Amino acid sequence: MELFHNLVLGFDIAFSPLNLAYCLVGALLGTLVGILPGLNPLVAISMLLPLTFRIPPTAALIMLSGVYYGAHHAGSTTAIMLNMPGEPSSLVICLDGHPMARKGRAGAALCISALGSFFAGTVCILFITLFSPPLANAALSFQAPEYTSAVILALIGSSVLVSRSLLTTLGMSALGVLLGTVGTDVNSGAIRFTFGANELTNGVDFVPVAVGLFAIAEIGSRLGLPEVHKRIDTRIRGLVPTWNDLRASFGPVLRGTGLGAVLGVLPGTGPLICAFGSYAIERKLSRHPENFGRGAIEGVAGPEAANNAAAFTHFIPMLTLGIPAGATMALMLGALMIQGIAPGPQVMSLHPDLFWGLVASMWLGNLMLLVLNLPLIGIWIRLLSIPYRFLYPVILVFCCIGAYSINNSAFDVGIAACIGALGYFLHRMDCPPAPLILGLVLGPMLEDNLRRSLLISNGDPLVFFERPISLGLLLLTCTLVAVFSLPVFMPNKRQREQASLLGDEAKAHTDISEGG
Amino acid sequence: MRLISSPKDFFPGLTFAAIGALAIAKSSDYLMGSALQMGPGYFPRLVGIILVVLGLASTVRGVTSATNDPVERRAVEPVILIILGVFGFALLINRAGLVPAIFTLLLLSCFRRAMSKPIEVLAIFLILTGGAVVLFIYGFSMPFRAFGSS
């Protein structure tokens, strides 16, 4: 029963007053970020990162992950209440959640969504407990070629299905990797691509890049649109779902959890595809498919459970292998590095309190959200009516100070501005920003492991195909690209069709924000 | 059919190809080495080549694509002002202090509104600056000062 011993240790740590407090702060901040338009959880996390230097690593990760799933939950709330997806994966919730709200059943939708998420979270914590130790053990046998292939999988896998064009998305990844080469090459000591600027000797930090890409580019983009006044005309008549609701949701929640738990581990694509997949499955299995799109509770319960399950298991590659499966996880990795903890399979054995404390607090955080969100929903909704023109100046100031604070350098703020300009251009061209951040964070790892792999193999590139794990990872990459390039899997088109149906508001939201 | 039928492929493609070419050119300044012993120039050149390939493919797609997917029109003035504002912040924060930096940022990013509804912008400025000074200078002890160089 060593597994449960780990969980007990985790809960012990998660229940400490400090960690509880940070969990609450994170969850509340995350909900705030998810509710308010124009505030991207990625920006919020990257702004909080410099501040985590002063707090213990466990508390830091607990808070940041609180922001992550807090925003996640809030995304469903805005999807149901306002037909505005707070995150791309919440788009599916709009399809049936909002019609339910319009019929006055917002309360039931919100409640089922919260319960389904909580169930998924509980199952996933067991999943993580069971599978992380063996996975970390397997990862201990990872050597340079396996890491190279894993990074390639992460970079390419998180580029499929993200936007309209795989080519430009891969281009963003490559650009990020290139940006990561700026600065001192660890191996040779050569200083690359600084063009004479001394401040670049240590490379380009990802916080200014995140600020530029996600805050400056997004705000600039949104301001170019005419300001839309949201009318919140859905009232919540009671929060309790009917017995029929609960019965109808049972199956979808179970299936969604399973789907999300497995697919969430996949880089990038995982969380996005889970929601769509669950919706499609529930519609196929339903005896009344014509109800879907008009307020079928199964269309909310299933995708919501899948979403939350995927959000949980999304942490696994980062915590066990040290390879982030998405931009948000890349930022969490950054948080670990700021604390001086080298990410990788040894995190679990060297810092068990961090690992299991985090896992336990994720469940606790979900419980907090379940308990807090429903009663507080009135406040959150009222916050939604804050006009954007009051929000964005605050965001900008915080972002600038945040970009400054990573190195106490005004130069970094300048970098944020430059990247912001580039990011704005690319955003208008529908090039997703998250792969760039991922490339920036993973680039050095890729170069280092590539170099070492070729050194081990005496310059033979076939080494990546001769080793079984490496070959498996590369095959998985090819499968992902092949399968998701099929015309069948064109949620992007579907996404955009839905977006045009839902109106420009929703589009402005889904335009730039790229989940995890 | 317009020449650039898919600007969303064409322009990013050109950008990627240009940046990739620049990377290839600049990385020859560094030691290349061989596959067995990768020098500092090897990997950037590799990535540069990948960027050029992806960029050219995207550019070609941009002119040959059958679907017409134009870029929506949006005002570009806000983002230019914001970027100028952020640059202004960067220039001023160490030389003139936090308050002038925030002032410049706000003035530029809310330019239109500063002209039409100055009271509103002033209110935002006062509340924001007050909060920022308390939070960052007293709370987090950041090295910049409210007024003056640091």
XYZ file of C-alpha atoms in Angstrom:
666
model
C 0.000 0.000 0.000
C 2.926 2.277 -0.644
C 0.860 4.164 -3.136
C -1.560 5.311 -0.520
C 1.258 6.138 1.784
C 2.320 8.678 -0.815
C -1.148 10.132 -1.003
C -1.342 10.406 2.754
C 1.955 12.265 2.749
C 0.587 14.500 0.050
C -2.560 15.357 1.927
C -0.580 15.988 5.044
C 1.399 18.600 3.177
C -1.540 20.003 1.289
C -3.410 20.609 4.514
C -0.683 22.736 6.049
C -2.008 26.255 6.633
C 0.469 27.882 4.268
C -0.286 25.551 1.405
C -4.001 25.717 2.021
C -3.824 29.478 1.869
C -1.870 29.482 -1.385
C -4.239 26.925 -2.834
C -7.170 29.180 -2.070
C -5.401 32.252 -3.424
C -4.499 30.410 -6.592
C -7.979 29.054 -7.130
C -9.577 32.445 -6.555
C -7.064 34.237 -8.762
C -7.585 31.623 -11.418
C -11.340 32.052 -11.305
C -10.911 35.811 -11.550
C -8.600 35.430 -14.515
C -10.915 32.983 -16.189
C -13.995 35.115 -15.677
C -12.587 38.444 -16.773
C -12.304 38.817 -20.500
C -8.949 39.500 -22.022
C -7.004 38.074 -19.087
C -5.233 34.999 -20.253
C -4.273 32.416 -17.614
C -0.911 32.096 -19.332
C -0.202 35.777 -18.795
C -1.390 35.577 -15.210
C 0.875 32.638 -14.483
C 3.842 34.248 -16.179
C 3.307 37.401 -14.170
C 3.078 35.470 -10.929
C 6.221 33.485 -11.716
C 8.744 36.093 -10.601
C 6.876 36.432 -7.336
C 7.133 32.719 -6.615
C 10.804 33.132 -5.999
C 10.074 34.305 -2.502
C 7.810 31.450 -1.455
C 8.609 27.776 -0.894
C 8.475 25.625 -4.054
C 5.532 23.487 -3.005
C 3.405 26.523 -2.193
C 4.454 28.140 -5.460
C 3.389 25.209 -7.592
C 0.195 24.801 -5.608
C -0.738 28.405 -6.228
C 0.135 28.343 -9.926
C -1.764 25.145 -10.567
C -4.647 26.679 -8.649
C -4.644 29.506 -11.147
C -4.598 26.973 -13.957
C -7.595 24.917 -13.005
C -9.396 27.886 -11.481
C -9.310 29.543 -14.869
C -10.353 26.265 -16.391
C -13.472 26.052 -14.280
C -14.293 29.685 -14.819
C -14.084 29.113 -18.550
C -17.033 26.771 -18.299
C -18.962 29.315 -16.271
C -18.667 32.005 -18.915
C -19.421 29.412 -21.570
C -22.697 28.497 -19.910
C -23.768 31.949 -18.793
C -22.602 34.076 -21.654
C -21.898 31.787 -24.586
C -18.329 32.970 -24.314
C -15.724 30.229 -23.911
C -13.147 31.281 -21.335
C -10.742 28.772 -22.813
C -10.708 27.004 -26.178
C -11.729 23.730 -24.590
C -14.777 25.385 -23.054
C -16.134 26.063 -26.506
C -17.924 22.738 -26.486
C -19.670 23.637 -23.246
C -21.248 26.610 -24.995
C -23.052 24.314 -27.386
C -25.404 22.852 -24.843
C -24.615 24.823 -21.715
C -25.825 28.142 -22.999
C -29.114 26.828 -24.395
C -29.708 25.368 -20.950
C -29.022 28.762 -19.414
C -31.398 30.411 -21.819
C -34.080 27.988 -20.724
C -33.472 29.092 -17.163
C -31.532 25.946 -16.324
C -28.171 27.653 -15.849
C -28.080 26.514 -12.249
C -28.424 22.857 -13.168
C -25.821 23.199 -15.883
C -23.345 24.877 -13.560
C -23.957 22.360 -10.808
C -23.587 19.311 -13.034
C -20.514 20.848 -14.577
C -18.967 21.378 -11.143
C -19.884 17.907 -9.902
C -18.690 16.234 -13.070
C -15.385 18.076 -12.858
C -14.956 17.090 -9.246
C -15.644 13.451 -9.970
C -13.146 13.510 -12.823
C -10.595 15.137 -10.573
C -11.045 12.518 -7.878
C -10.619 9.661 -10.320
C -7.600 11.304 -11.863
C -5.850 11.740 -8.589
C -6.045 7.984 -8.175
C -4.881 7.600 -11.751
C -1.892 9.818 -11.093
C -1.111 7.990 -7.859
C -1.144 4.652 -9.609
C 0.659 5.524 -12.805
C 3.159 8.209 -11.969
C 5.649 6.078 -10.005
C 5.986 3.406 -12.713
C 6.140 6.123 -15.353
C 8.863 7.953 -13.479
C 10.728 4.674 -13.099
C 10.488 4.028 -16.803
C 11.653 7.558 -17.393
C 14.762 6.965 -15.336
C 15.941 4.808 -18.177
C 15.476 7.742 -20.515
C 18.688 8.862 -22.053
C 19.506 11.617 -24.475
C 17.865 10.018 -27.551
C 14.636 9.368 -25.647
C 14.566 12.922 -24.372
C 15.166 14.253 -27.859
C 12.265 12.249 -29.220
C 10.066 13.229 -26.288
C 10.744 16.909 -26.896
C 10.040 16.463 -30.597
C 6.775 14.768 -29.661
C 5.895 17.628 -27.347
C 6.728 20.313 -29.904
C 5.055 18.701 -32.888
C 2.224 17.069 -30.984
C 1.210 20.360 -29.478
C 1.160 21.937 -32.920
C -1.429 19.700 -34.512
C -5.024 20.730 -34.326
C -4.191 24.071 -32.802
C -4.920 26.343 -35.684
C -5.888 26.428 -39.293
C -2.464 25.635 -40.658
C -0.038 23.046 -39.376
C 2.740 24.682 -41.377
C 2.516 28.055 -39.691
C 2.046 26.463 -36.287
C 5.185 24.386 -36.729
C 6.855 27.563 -37.889
C 5.951 29.182 -34.578
C 7.484 26.236 -32.720
C 10.653 26.483 -34.778
C 10.790 30.209 -34.212
C 10.523 29.626 -30.490
C 13.343 27.082 -30.608
C 15.482 29.551 -32.553
C 14.753 32.238 -29.998
C 15.922 29.812 -27.365
C 19.376 29.664 -28.935
C 19.977 33.341 -28.230
C 22.532 33.824 -25.522
C 25.365 31.732 -24.191
C 25.662 28.220 -25.532
C 26.156 26.068 -22.439
C 28.300 23.555 -24.238
C 30.878 25.745 -25.919
C 30.498 29.053 -24.137
C 29.947 30.829 -27.441
C 27.619 33.795 -27.236
C 25.009 33.573 -29.966
C 22.747 36.085 -31.661
C 23.068 38.866 -29.147
C 23.890 41.459 -31.808
C 25.981 43.343 -29.301
C 23.395 43.573 -26.545
C 24.969 42.496 -23.267
C 21.624 41.916 -21.634
C 20.994 39.061 -24.041
C 24.015 37.090 -22.855
C 21.779 34.987 -20.659
C 19.241 34.478 -23.347
C 15.699 35.627 -23.830
C 13.576 35.029 -20.756
C 10.201 33.517 -21.360
C 8.284 35.873 -19.087
C 8.803 38.937 -21.330
C 8.012 36.790 -24.349
C 4.834 35.501 -22.714
C 3.855 39.031 -21.764
C 4.500 40.275 -25.283
C 2.721 37.433 -27.031
C -0.235 36.949 -24.775
C -0.832 40.303 -23.173
C 0.373 43.006 -25.513
C -0.610 41.292 -28.728
C -3.984 40.213 -27.376
C -4.881 43.550 -25.838
C -3.761 45.394 -28.964
C -5.833 43.074 -31.043
C -8.949 43.377 -28.941
C -8.787 47.132 -28.834
C -8.953 47.167 -32.593
C -12.417 45.714 -32.364
C -15.379 47.866 -31.468
C -16.267 47.405 -27.818
C -19.121 44.991 -27.424
C -21.515 45.450 -24.594
C -22.397 42.181 -22.989
C -25.927 41.702 -21.913
C -26.217 39.253 -19.116
C -29.815 38.304 -19.309
C -29.742 34.842 -17.866
C -30.892 34.506 -14.343
C -30.128 31.543 -12.170
C -33.259 29.958 -10.798
C -31.938 27.606 -8.206
C -28.782 25.589 -8.377
C -30.102 22.108 -7.830
C -30.285 19.760 -10.789
C -33.116 17.304 -11.084
C -32.773 13.616 -10.416
C -33.119 13.031 -14.148
C -30.209 15.344 -14.755
C -28.041 13.401 -12.365
C -28.990 10.086 -13.859
C -28.430 11.300 -17.395
C -25.032 12.690 -16.517
C -23.676 9.592 -14.858
C -22.580 7.768 -17.993
C -21.185 10.803 -19.795
C -19.148 11.783 -16.743
C -17.653 8.301 -16.498
C -16.807 8.151 -20.174
C -15.541 11.708 -20.221
C -13.268 11.023 -17.277
C -11.767 8.008 -18.975
C -11.250 9.842 -22.228
C -9.732 12.871 -20.552
C -7.484 10.888 -18.259
C -5.857 9.074 -21.142
C -5.771 11.795 -23.780
C -4.754 14.544 -21.392
C -1.275 13.088 -21.218
C -0.733 13.758 -24.892
C 1.156 16.960 -25.585
C -0.934 19.967 -26.410
C -3.660 18.275 -28.345
C -4.883 16.236 -25.438
C -7.047 18.692 -23.481
C -8.481 20.270 -26.626
C -9.506 17.065 -28.294
C -10.976 15.539 -25.145
C -13.868 17.948 -24.964
C -14.761 17.579 -28.618
C -14.290 13.839 -28.466
C -16.539 13.472 -25.454
C -19.246 15.592 -27.071
C -19.118 13.534 -30.243
C -19.232 10.274 -28.303
C -22.153 11.349 -26.158
C -24.065 12.461 -29.181
C -23.435 9.145 -30.878
C -24.493 7.176 -27.834
C -27.504 9.235 -26.968
C -31.016 8.018 -27.647
C -32.061 11.561 -28.462
C -29.222 13.086 -30.480
C -31.542 15.798 -31.717
C -31.452 17.315 -28.229
C -27.793 18.109 -28.600
C -27.268 21.767 -29.326
C -30.532 22.599 -27.602
C -29.654 21.979 -24.002
C -28.822 18.331 -23.503
C -27.222 17.843 -20.099
C -25.064 15.040 -21.478
C -23.412 17.572 -23.738
C -22.286 19.471 -20.674
C -21.512 16.660 -18.254
C -19.318 14.575 -20.539
C -17.092 17.279 -22.002
C -16.752 18.967 -18.628
C -15.520 15.752 -16.994
C -13.213 15.091 -19.934
C -11.843 18.618 -19.695
C -11.057 18.412 -16.027
C -9.592 14.924 -16.259
C -7.315 16.129 -19.044
C -6.327 19.188 -17.006
C -5.181 16.885 -14.207
C -3.288 14.376 -16.290
C -1.740 17.245 -18.261
C 0.624 17.623 -15.330
C 1.964 14.100 -15.601
C 4.568 14.511 -18.365
C 5.926 17.616 -16.708
C 6.130 16.135 -13.235
C 7.392 12.690 -14.145
C 9.510 13.282 -17.235
C 10.300 16.955 -16.900
C 8.819 17.573 -20.328
C 5.965 20.059 -20.477
C 3.021 18.978 -22.560
C 1.904 22.524 -23.238
C 2.704 26.191 -22.738
C 1.179 26.365 -19.262
C 3.183 23.364 -18.120
C 6.264 25.007 -19.623
C 5.654 27.915 -17.286
C 5.258 25.579 -14.316
C 8.537 24.021 -15.314
C 9.981 27.505 -15.239
C 8.652 27.902 -11.723
C 10.491 24.754 -10.677
C 13.683 25.982 -12.265
C 13.391 29.354 -10.542
C 13.316 27.416 -7.294
C 16.442 25.565 -8.299
C 14.716 22.219 -8.756
C 15.870 20.397 -11.848
C 12.789 18.917 -13.498
C 12.810 15.275 -14.489
C 11.990 11.816 -13.184
C 14.062 12.401 -10.109
C 11.676 15.075 -8.839
C 9.411 12.380 -7.488
C 12.170 10.676 -5.545
C 14.170 13.717 -4.494
C 11.220 15.951 -3.675
C 8.339 13.668 -2.779
C 6.753 16.345 -0.629
C 6.581 18.648 -3.640
C 5.155 16.025 -5.951
C 2.566 14.451 -3.707
C 1.736 17.732 -1.992
C 0.937 19.182 -5.394
C -1.161 16.212 -6.449
C -3.139 16.276 -3.208
C -3.662 20.019 -3.357
C -4.994 19.779 -6.893
C -7.803 17.673 -5.557
C -8.261 20.035 -2.632
C -8.353 22.964 -4.993
C -11.082 21.323 -7.005
C -13.026 20.770 -3.820
C -12.577 24.413 -2.898
C -13.790 25.481 -6.307
C -16.786 23.209 -6.019
C -17.721 24.667 -2.666
C -16.897 28.277 -3.425
C -17.898 28.771 -7.017
C -21.521 27.916 -6.760
C -22.401 30.290 -3.915
C -20.094 32.995 -5.245
C -21.425 32.786 -8.763
C -23.349 36.001 -8.340
C -20.185 37.941 -7.602
C -18.328 36.421 -10.506
C -21.096 37.294 -12.889
C -21.151 40.851 -11.646
C -17.415 41.086 -12.259
C -18.065 40.217 -15.860
C -19.753 43.522 -16.381
C -16.541 45.477 -15.807
C -15.872 47.185 -19.115
C -12.709 46.141 -20.825
C -11.464 49.705 -21.011
C -10.922 49.681 -17.249
C -9.275 46.302 -17.258
C -6.607 46.542 -19.874
C -4.607 49.434 -18.400
C -4.294 47.452 -15.177
C -3.222 44.368 -17.108
C -0.649 46.363 -19.053
C 0.915 47.906 -15.964
C 1.071 44.569 -14.176
C 2.575 42.955 -17.238
C 5.255 45.573 -17.621
C 6.223 45.338 -13.988
C 6.132 41.563 -14.233
C 8.392 41.532 -17.261
C 10.750 43.887 -15.447
C 10.854 41.868 -12.289
C 12.241 38.649 -13.688
C 15.729 40.130 -13.958
C 15.095 43.614 -12.570
C 15.812 44.779 -16.064
C 14.049 47.380 -18.165
C 15.557 45.692 -21.207
C 13.204 42.791 -20.672
C 10.261 45.177 -20.892
C 11.692 46.322 -24.208
C 11.855 42.709 -25.335
C 8.235 42.308 -24.370
C 7.374 45.278 -26.569
C 9.289 43.907 -29.564
C 7.830 40.450 -29.185
C 4.468 42.120 -28.762
C 4.814 43.744 -32.152
C 5.816 40.496 -33.805
C 3.150 38.655 -31.867
C 0.456 41.057 -32.977
C 1.365 40.556 -36.614
C 1.399 36.790 -36.269
C -1.825 36.783 -34.285
C -3.616 38.661 -37.040
C -2.326 35.991 -39.388
C -3.877 33.274 -37.224
C -0.522 31.926 -36.037
C -0.973 30.544 -32.521
C 1.432 31.943 -29.912
C 1.655 29.054 -27.475
C 3.903 26.845 -29.647
C 6.423 29.668 -29.683
C 6.634 29.730 -25.904
C 6.901 25.974 -25.819
C 9.693 26.104 -28.378
C 11.498 28.769 -26.357
C 11.393 26.669 -23.206
C 12.138 23.335 -24.822
C 14.678 24.529 -27.396
C 17.729 24.359 -25.146
C 16.681 20.897 -23.961
C 16.315 19.778 -27.554
C 19.711 21.060 -28.603
C 21.456 19.637 -25.588
C 19.963 16.185 -25.967
C 20.405 16.132 -29.720
C 24.047 16.933 -29.299
C 24.518 14.265 -26.670
C 22.609 11.666 -28.667
C 24.807 12.177 -31.682
C 27.870 12.072 -29.487
C 26.783 8.744 -27.991
C 25.982 7.296 -31.379
C 29.124 8.574 -33.081
C 27.194 10.872 -35.359
C 24.685 8.260 -36.461
C 21.214 9.789 -36.759
C 19.594 6.371 -36.830
C 20.067 6.121 -33.098
C 16.635 7.677 -32.601
C 15.029 4.864 -34.519
C 17.063 2.028 -33.146
C 16.153 2.550 -29.523
C 12.652 1.237 -28.800
C 11.289 3.999 -26.546
C 12.638 6.694 -28.816
C 11.195 4.966 -31.864
C 7.858 4.634 -30.111
C 7.759 8.333 -29.290
C 8.610 9.310 -32.845
C 5.981 6.942 -34.229
C 3.447 8.498 -31.877
C 4.412 11.894 -33.253
C 3.870 10.746 -36.823
C 0.566 9.138 -35.888
C -0.653 12.338 -34.302
C 0.280 14.359 -37.351
C -1.227 11.865 -39.767
C -4.459 11.242 -37.880
C -5.179 14.860 -37.091
C -4.418 16.016 -40.596
C -7.276 13.963 -41.908
C -10.206 16.065 -43.050
C -12.367 14.282 -40.482
C -10.503 15.979 -37.694
C -11.056 19.540 -38.656
C -12.362 21.032 -35.441
C -10.566 24.182 -36.463
C -13.030 24.627 -39.230
C -15.812 23.562 -36.958
C -14.412 25.837 -34.278
C -14.469 28.720 -36.639
C -17.942 27.923 -37.870
C -19.176 27.789 -34.317
C -17.299 30.972 -33.642
C -19.055 32.734 -36.453
C -22.343 31.384 -35.176
C -21.622 32.524 -31.675
C -20.540 35.883 -32.872
C -17.456 37.993 -32.825
C -17.248 38.023 -29.023
C -16.521 34.370 -28.809
C -14.100 34.578 -31.676
C -12.118 37.310 -30.023
C -11.806 35.034 -27.041
C -10.804 31.894 -28.854
C -8.570 33.741 -31.258
C -5.411 33.932 -29.279
C -5.801 32.005 -26.093
C -4.263 28.645 -26.419
C -4.843 26.238 -23.636
C -2.246 24.431 -21.637
C -8.731 35.278 -57.762
C -6.317 37.578 -56.085
C -2.623 36.887 -56.316
C -2.200 36.288 -52.611
C -5.201 34.074 -52.057
C -4.263 33.160 -48.553
C -2.449 36.004 -46.811
C -2.528 34.076 -43.555
C -0.139 31.597 -45.116
C 1.774 33.975 -47.325
C 2.960 36.624 -44.908
C 3.879 34.360 -41.991
C 5.634 32.163 -44.542
C 7.716 35.064 -45.775
C 8.489 36.091 -42.218
C 9.607 32.610 -41.233
C 11.710 32.215 -44.352
C 13.358 35.590 -43.807
C 14.130 34.923 -40.156
C 15.373 31.446 -41.032
C 17.677 32.816 -43.709
C 19.000 35.380 -41.262
C 19.652 32.604 -38.759
C 21.500 30.504 -41.328
C 23.629 33.462 -42.324
C 24.448 34.528 -38.768
C 25.178 31.024 -37.507
C 28.077 30.701 -39.901
C 29.803 33.207 -37.627
C 30.042 30.460 -35.046
C 31.891 27.195 -35.092
C 29.918 24.649 -37.070
C 31.518 21.389 -36.127
C 30.085 18.149 -37.437
C 27.143 15.962 -36.575
C 29.338 14.057 -34.192
C 30.626 17.159 -32.479
C 28.017 19.861 -32.842
C 29.457 23.309 -32.566
C 27.481 26.352 -31.483
C 26.500 27.139 -35.041
C 25.147 23.728 -35.942
C 21.788 23.697 -34.223
C 20.775 27.281 -35.103
C 21.606 26.569 -38.706
C 19.500 23.408 -38.577
C 16.559 25.259 -37.108
C 17.093 28.055 -39.624
C 16.868 25.553 -42.466
C 13.664 24.110 -41.015
C 12.231 27.617 -40.724
C 13.113 28.418 -44.316
C 11.521 25.200 -45.550
C 8.362 25.745 -43.532
C 8.280 29.393 -44.562
C 8.656 28.695 -48.258
C 6.042 25.954 -48.135
C 3.659 28.337 -46.426
C 4.410 31.114 -48.921
C 3.713 28.798 -51.834
C 0.500 27.720 -50.183
C -0.343 31.376 -49.774
C -0.436 31.936 -53.496
C -1.755 28.602 -54.645
C -4.410 27.988 -52.056
C -7.932 27.569 -53.339
C -9.651 28.948 -50.280
C -9.858 32.701 -49.990
C -9.280 33.563 -46.371
C -8.653 37.267 -46.020
C -7.399 38.899 -42.870
C -10.164 40.727 -41.062
C -9.827 44.448 -40.912
C -8.973 45.815 -37.559
C -7.683 49.140 -36.325
C -3.933 49.040 -35.959
C -3.544 52.287 -34.069
C -4.265 50.809 -30.598
C -1.521 48.233 -30.761
C 1.035 50.734 -32.048
C 0.199 53.038 -29.186
C 0.412 50.216 -26.682
C 3.800 49.127 -27.950
C 5.060 52.711 -27.832
C 3.674 52.930 -24.326
C 5.516 49.807 -23.216
C 8.737 51.112 -24.740
C 8.154 54.349 -22.884
C 7.716 52.416 -19.653
C 10.954 50.549 -20.295
C 12.849 53.758 -20.953
C 11.531 55.632 -17.967
C 11.274 53.149 -15.144
C 14.930 53.194 -14.203
C 15.605 56.766 -15.233
C 12.552 58.599 -13.966
C 10.784 56.194 -11.634
C 7.624 54.135 -11.535
C 5.103 56.964 -11.558
C 6.331 58.669 -14.751
C 6.664 55.254 -16.363
C 3.065 54.311 -15.615
C 1.949 57.770 -16.678
C 3.580 57.378 -20.076
C 2.210 53.886 -20.509
C -1.306 54.967 -19.680
C -1.153 58.145 -21.697
C -0.135 56.289 -24.816
C -2.247 53.171 -24.449
C -5.361 55.149 -23.596
C -4.539 58.008 -25.912
C -7.897 58.466 -27.547
C -9.662 58.338 -24.251
C -7.127 60.639 -22.628
C -8.115 63.234 -25.187
C -11.835 62.739 -24.927
C -12.370 61.747 -21.295
C -9.272 62.874 -19.412
C -10.920 62.631 -15.991
C -11.519 58.910 -16.461
C -7.942 58.246 -17.486
C -6.659 60.402 -14.638
C -8.750 58.424 -12.171
C -7.407 55.143 -13.511
C -3.885 56.556 -13.341
C -4.188 57.681 -9.727
C -5.712 54.446 -8.461
C -3.363 52.264 -10.468
C -0.225 54.164 -9.542
C -1.196 54.316 -5.913
C -1.803 50.587 -5.821
C 1.348 49.788 -7.746
C 3.557 51.896 -5.496
C 2.139 50.275 -2.379
C 2.233 46.746 -3.771
C 5.529 46.718 -5.592
C 7.702 49.257 -3.878
C 6.604 48.737 -0.296
C 5.194 45.238 -0.567
C 7.672 43.515 -2.818
C 10.628 45.883 -2.427
C 11.338 46.188 -6.101
C 14.442 48.152 -7.011
C 12.750 50.965 -8.873
C 11.601 54.101 -7.122
C 8.372 55.998 -7.388
C 10.196 59.090 -8.620
C 13.772 59.423 -9.686
C 16.432 57.168 -11.077
C 17.497 53.873 -9.589
